[in-house]
Amino acid sequence: MLRIAVPNKGSLSGPAAEMLHEAGYQQRRESKELRIVDPTNEVEFFYLRPRDIAIYVASGQLDIGLTGRDLLIDSGADAEEILALGFARSTFRYAGKPGTISGLADLTGKTVATSYEGIVAAHLAEHGIDASVVHLDGAVETAIQLGVAQVIADVVETGTSLRNAGLEVVGDPIMQSEAVVIRRTGADGDDPKVQQFLRRLQGVLVARTYVMMDYDCRVEQLEKAVALTPGLESPTVSPLHNEGWVAVRAMVPAKEAQRIMDDLYDIGARAILTTAIHACRL
């Protein structure tokens, strides 16, 4: 069986389980379950702490895992990203008291507090910055106020927590993170079971990105309509009972669907419908 690590809690857990369910895999019914077997798909799922997943995968005990890019890099484990999953996105930034630090070079000689020591140490070394890094679990916003550090490095979403702590972001982002699929570095990239798993997740990603659009239009407007809805290879066009009319079906980007519907209506298309796509293979 394919052995897969899945986050057991936190912001990664729910979306990961939802994506796996959409991909056709059985998931646990209770949060206390640490392991389940999906015999139909020949997969064994292990529910682990998100921070530990990269280490387990790197050891070779598990074939692949779902975790955060930040956690993968921070672990320093001998594992690599093979597919980005598009959820749990976050941005890592430095922050300090207003007016004390203007850029990365000003971190020289400073102490940086963070929950992601591996990421920060690697980033500082990459840019030749000689600074100390102190590891703290949980919220790090109070580290400056309590004199533990002059700078913090943490996930920044809206910046509200930083402003409430009297801090401001400094310099460019350290990194952009999101949920990813990982495997041991150097593992067989052609493993058919792994490839099937990736195809299923890619199918979910595409299904979430596109909708199916159906509409009727007159034959003389077909070329204009097809230009608006080219589909992936080509749209499906079928003649209608009323002469001079055709039915068209094509996949279109979900975020552009409303604009495309407006444009189709303007050229005379009617009965324009969109439906969700639950899964696909391209």
Short mmCIF file of C-alpha atoms in Angstrom, two decimals:
data_model
loop_
_atom_site.label_atom_id
_atom_site.label_comp_id
_atom_site.label_asym_id
_atom_site.label_seq_id
_atom_site.Cartn_x
_atom_site.Cartn_y
_atom_site.Cartn_z
CA MET A 1 0.00 0.00 0.00
CA LEU A 2 0.97 3.62 -0.53
CA ARG A 3 1.76 5.12 2.89
CA ILE A 4 0.80 8.80 3.19
CA ALA A 5 1.27 11.27 6.05
CA VAL A 6 -1.56 13.75 6.66
CA PRO A 7 -1.67 16.65 9.18
CA ASN A 8 -3.61 15.62 12.26
CA LYS A 9 -4.48 19.15 13.43
CA GLY A 10 -4.07 22.84 12.75
CA SER A 11 -4.87 24.93 9.69
CA LEU A 12 -3.59 22.24 7.32
CA SER A 13 -5.69 19.38 8.67
CA GLY A 14 -9.23 20.26 7.56
CA PRO A 15 -8.43 21.43 4.01
CA ALA A 16 -6.10 18.46 3.46
CA ALA A 17 -8.78 15.96 4.51
CA GLU A 18 -11.34 17.76 2.32
CA MET A 19 -9.07 17.59 -0.72
CA LEU A 20 -8.33 13.91 -0.17
CA HIS A 21 -12.05 13.20 0.15
CA GLU A 22 -12.72 15.05 -3.11
CA ALA A 23 -9.99 12.95 -4.71
CA GLY A 24 -11.91 9.81 -3.76
CA TYR A 25 -9.95 8.69 -0.69
CA GLN A 26 -11.46 7.48 2.55
CA GLN A 27 -10.71 9.72 5.52
CA ARG A 28 -10.93 9.28 9.27
CA ARG A 29 -14.23 9.82 11.03
CA GLU A 30 -12.82 10.82 14.41
CA SER A 31 -9.93 13.13 15.22
CA LYS A 32 -8.49 10.55 17.61
CA GLU A 33 -7.76 8.12 14.78
CA LEU A 34 -4.04 8.14 13.99
CA ARG A 35 -4.11 5.62 11.15
CA ILE A 36 -6.70 4.36 8.68
CA VAL A 37 -6.57 1.99 5.73
CA ASP A 38 -8.38 2.67 2.47
CA PRO A 39 -8.38 -0.83 0.93
CA THR A 40 -10.24 0.22 -2.21
CA ASN A 41 -7.50 2.64 -3.21
CA GLU A 42 -4.68 0.66 -1.58
CA VAL A 43 -3.61 3.58 0.59
CA GLU A 44 -2.69 3.78 4.27
CA PHE A 45 -3.01 7.20 5.90
CA PHE A 46 -1.07 8.25 9.00
CA TYR A 47 -2.24 11.36 10.88
CA LEU A 48 0.81 13.10 12.32
CA ARG A 49 1.88 16.45 13.74
CA PRO A 50 2.42 18.76 10.75
CA ARG A 51 5.94 19.63 11.94
CA ASP A 52 6.93 15.94 12.01
CA ILE A 53 5.69 14.91 8.57
CA ALA A 54 8.78 15.94 6.60
CA ILE A 55 10.99 13.99 9.00
CA TYR A 56 8.92 10.81 8.64
CA VAL A 57 8.87 11.10 4.86
CA ALA A 58 12.62 11.77 4.72
CA SER A 59 13.24 8.63 6.78
CA GLY A 60 11.64 6.50 4.07
CA GLN A 61 9.06 5.04 6.46
CA LEU A 62 6.29 6.89 4.61
CA ASP A 63 6.09 7.34 0.84
CA ILE A 64 4.68 10.85 0.64
CA GLY A 65 3.16 13.48 2.89
CA LEU A 66 1.01 16.58 2.94
CA THR A 67 2.49 19.47 4.92
CA GLY A 68 3.38 23.14 4.63
CA ARG A 69 6.28 24.40 2.53
CA ASP A 70 7.38 26.38 5.58
CA LEU A 71 7.44 23.27 7.75
CA LEU A 72 9.35 21.33 5.10
CA ILE A 73 12.06 23.98 4.83
CA ASP A 74 12.18 24.63 8.58
CA SER A 75 12.68 20.92 9.32
CA GLY A 76 15.82 20.66 7.22
CA ALA A 77 14.69 17.13 6.38
CA ASP A 78 15.93 15.34 3.27
CA ALA A 79 12.59 15.69 1.48
CA GLU A 80 11.36 17.68 -1.51
CA GLU A 81 8.17 19.35 -2.71
CA ILE A 82 6.47 17.67 -5.68
CA LEU A 83 3.07 19.40 -5.87
CA ALA A 84 1.69 22.70 -4.55
CA LEU A 85 -1.88 22.37 -3.27
CA GLY A 86 -3.07 25.99 -3.22
CA PHE A 87 -4.40 26.23 0.34
CA ALA A 88 -2.99 27.38 3.71
CA ARG A 89 -1.08 30.18 1.99
CA SER A 90 1.02 32.42 4.21
CA THR A 91 3.82 35.00 4.00
CA PHE A 92 6.84 35.18 6.32
CA ARG A 93 8.17 38.62 7.21
CA TYR A 94 10.56 40.30 9.61
CA ALA A 95 9.10 42.90 11.95
CA GLY A 96 10.42 45.36 14.50
CA LYS A 97 9.63 48.60 16.30
CA PRO A 98 8.89 51.46 13.88
CA GLY A 99 11.98 53.40 12.87
CA THR A 100 14.50 50.94 14.31
CA ILE A 101 15.13 48.83 11.21
CA SER A 102 14.88 49.94 7.59
CA GLY A 103 16.08 46.84 5.75
CA LEU A 104 17.68 43.44 5.88
CA ALA A 105 21.21 44.82 6.39
CA ASP A 106 20.10 46.40 9.68
CA LEU A 107 19.58 42.92 11.16
CA THR A 108 23.36 42.48 11.50
CA GLY A 109 24.23 41.98 15.17
CA LYS A 110 20.56 41.75 16.16
CA THR A 111 18.64 38.87 17.76
CA VAL A 112 15.65 37.52 15.83
CA ALA A 113 12.90 35.62 17.64
CA THR A 114 10.86 33.11 15.64
CA SER A 115 9.05 29.80 15.71
CA TYR A 116 10.74 28.89 12.42
CA GLU A 117 14.43 28.87 13.30
CA GLY A 118 15.45 26.79 10.28
CA ILE A 119 13.82 29.13 7.76
CA VAL A 120 15.19 32.30 9.34
CA ALA A 121 18.72 30.98 9.86
CA ALA A 122 18.88 29.83 6.24
CA HIS A 123 17.54 33.16 4.96
CA LEU A 124 20.04 35.17 6.99
CA ALA A 125 22.92 32.96 5.87
CA GLU A 126 21.81 33.25 2.24
CA HIS A 127 22.09 37.03 2.45
CA GLY A 128 25.28 37.07 4.51
CA ILE A 129 23.64 38.59 7.59
CA ASP A 130 25.35 37.84 10.91
CA ALA A 131 22.46 37.74 13.39
CA SER A 132 21.39 35.51 16.25
CA VAL A 133 18.20 33.46 16.07
CA VAL A 134 16.26 32.46 19.18
CA HIS A 135 13.50 29.86 18.94
CA LEU A 136 10.14 30.53 20.60
CA ASP A 137 7.00 28.40 20.35
CA GLY A 138 3.73 30.11 19.62
CA ALA A 139 3.16 33.86 19.30
CA VAL A 140 6.40 35.83 19.15
CA GLU A 141 5.03 39.40 19.04
CA THR A 142 5.88 40.03 22.72
CA ALA A 143 9.53 38.97 22.34
CA ILE A 144 10.64 42.53 21.56
CA GLN A 145 8.66 44.10 24.39
CA LEU A 146 10.13 41.61 26.86
CA GLY A 147 13.66 42.19 25.62
CA VAL A 148 14.24 38.71 24.25
CA ALA A 149 14.95 40.01 20.73
CA GLN A 150 15.09 43.21 18.68
CA VAL A 151 13.36 41.64 15.69
CA ILE A 152 10.81 38.88 15.11
CA ALA A 153 10.13 36.72 12.06
CA ASP A 154 6.65 35.28 11.71
CA VAL A 155 3.66 34.63 9.48
CA VAL A 156 2.00 37.88 8.43
CA GLU A 157 -1.53 37.86 7.01
CA THR A 158 -3.27 41.18 7.60
CA GLY A 159 -0.61 42.67 9.89
CA THR A 160 -3.19 43.41 12.61
CA SER A 161 -1.37 41.42 15.31
CA LEU A 162 1.86 43.25 14.55
CA ARG A 163 0.23 46.67 14.69
CA ASN A 164 -1.48 45.79 17.97
CA ALA A 165 1.96 44.90 19.35
CA GLY A 166 3.39 48.21 18.11
CA LEU A 167 5.47 46.61 15.36
CA GLU A 168 5.85 47.02 11.59
CA VAL A 169 7.07 44.72 8.84
CA VAL A 170 10.65 45.12 7.64
CA GLY A 171 12.08 44.46 4.18
CA ASP A 172 10.89 41.97 1.58
CA PRO A 173 9.06 38.73 2.46
CA ILE A 174 11.26 35.88 3.66
CA MET A 175 9.17 33.32 1.80
CA GLN A 176 5.69 32.43 0.54
CA SER A 177 4.26 29.18 1.89
CA GLU A 178 1.31 26.92 1.14
CA ALA A 179 0.32 23.29 1.56
CA VAL A 180 2.43 20.92 -0.55
CA VAL A 181 2.92 17.22 -1.28
CA ILE A 182 6.40 16.02 -0.41
CA ARG A 183 8.52 12.88 -0.90
CA ARG A 184 11.96 11.75 0.14
CA THR A 185 14.68 13.41 -1.92
CA GLY A 186 15.80 11.02 -4.64
CA ALA A 187 12.77 8.73 -4.34
CA ASP A 188 11.45 7.02 -7.47
CA GLY A 189 9.58 9.73 -9.35
CA ASP A 190 7.92 7.20 -11.66
CA ASP A 191 6.23 5.13 -8.94
CA PRO A 192 2.80 4.43 -10.52
CA LYS A 193 0.97 4.61 -7.18
CA VAL A 194 2.46 8.02 -6.42
CA GLN A 195 1.69 9.25 -9.94
CA GLN A 196 -1.93 8.12 -9.62
CA PHE A 197 -2.22 9.95 -6.29
CA LEU A 198 -0.80 13.13 -7.80
CA ARG A 199 -3.14 12.91 -10.81
CA ARG A 200 -6.11 12.72 -8.47
CA LEU A 201 -5.03 15.78 -6.51
CA GLN A 202 -4.27 17.66 -9.72
CA GLY A 203 -7.77 16.75 -10.89
CA VAL A 204 -9.22 18.32 -7.75
CA LEU A 205 -7.12 21.46 -8.25
CA VAL A 206 -8.35 21.84 -11.82
CA ALA A 207 -11.96 21.10 -10.82
CA ARG A 208 -11.77 23.88 -8.24
CA THR A 209 -10.34 26.30 -10.79
CA TYR A 210 -12.76 25.69 -13.68
CA VAL A 211 -16.50 25.45 -14.23
CA MET A 212 -18.38 23.85 -17.09
CA MET A 213 -20.26 26.37 -19.22
CA ASP A 214 -23.16 25.49 -21.54
CA TYR A 215 -25.00 27.88 -23.84
CA ASP A 216 -26.91 28.17 -27.10
CA CYS A 217 -25.95 30.52 -29.92
CA ARG A 218 -26.70 31.13 -33.56
CA VAL A 219 -24.35 29.54 -36.09
CA GLU A 220 -23.24 32.88 -37.47
CA GLN A 221 -22.02 33.90 -34.00
CA LEU A 222 -20.26 30.60 -33.27
CA GLU A 223 -16.73 31.75 -34.06
CA LYS A 224 -17.06 34.74 -31.74
CA ALA A 225 -18.50 32.50 -29.04
CA VAL A 226 -15.74 29.91 -29.40
CA ALA A 227 -13.14 32.68 -29.11
CA LEU A 228 -14.65 33.50 -25.71
CA THR A 229 -14.82 29.84 -24.60
CA PRO A 230 -11.98 27.94 -26.31
CA GLY A 231 -12.01 25.20 -23.68
CA LEU A 232 -8.91 23.10 -23.07
CA GLU A 233 -8.60 21.50 -26.50
CA SER A 234 -11.78 22.69 -28.19
CA PRO A 235 -15.40 23.18 -27.10
CA THR A 236 -18.11 20.63 -27.84
CA VAL A 237 -20.60 21.96 -30.43
CA SER A 238 -23.90 20.20 -31.17
CA PRO A 239 -26.73 21.19 -33.53
CA LEU A 240 -30.09 22.10 -31.96
CA HIS A 241 -33.53 21.15 -33.25
CA ASN A 242 -34.16 24.75 -34.32
CA GLU A 243 -32.18 25.28 -37.51
CA GLY A 244 -29.39 27.83 -37.28
CA TRP A 245 -28.73 27.27 -33.58
CA VAL A 246 -26.05 25.18 -31.83
CA ALA A 247 -25.34 24.15 -28.24
CA VAL A 248 -21.82 24.76 -26.95
CA ARG A 249 -20.06 23.24 -23.92
CA ALA A 250 -16.60 24.20 -22.64
CA MET A 251 -14.54 24.45 -19.47
CA VAL A 252 -13.82 28.05 -18.46
CA PRO A 253 -11.82 29.57 -15.55
CA ALA A 254 -14.19 29.98 -12.61
CA LYS A 255 -12.91 33.47 -11.74
CA GLU A 256 -13.73 34.68 -15.27
CA ALA A 257 -17.09 32.92 -15.62
CA GLN A 258 -19.33 35.92 -14.93
CA ARG A 259 -17.48 38.17 -17.40
CA ILE A 260 -17.60 35.45 -20.07
CA MET A 261 -21.35 35.01 -19.51
CA ASP A 262 -21.84 38.76 -20.02
CA ASP A 263 -19.79 38.73 -23.22
CA LEU A 264 -21.65 35.70 -24.58
CA TYR A 265 -25.00 37.35 -23.87
CA ASP A 266 -23.86 40.49 -25.69
CA ILE A 267 -23.21 38.51 -28.90
CA GLY A 268 -26.59 36.81 -28.71
CA ALA A 269 -25.93 33.58 -26.78
CA ARG A 270 -28.78 32.41 -24.58
CA ALA A 271 -29.52 29.71 -21.98
CA ILE A 272 -26.04 30.28 -20.53
CA LEU A 273 -25.39 27.95 -17.59
CA THR A 274 -22.41 27.12 -15.40
CA THR A 275 -22.00 23.97 -13.30
CA ALA A 276 -19.34 22.96 -10.81
CA ILE A 277 -16.78 20.29 -11.71
CA HIS A 278 -16.16 17.81 -8.90
CA ALA A 279 -13.25 15.91 -10.42
CA CYS A 280 -11.43 15.59 -13.71
CA ARG A 281 -8.43 14.13 -15.52
CA LEU A 282 -6.68 16.20 -18.18
#
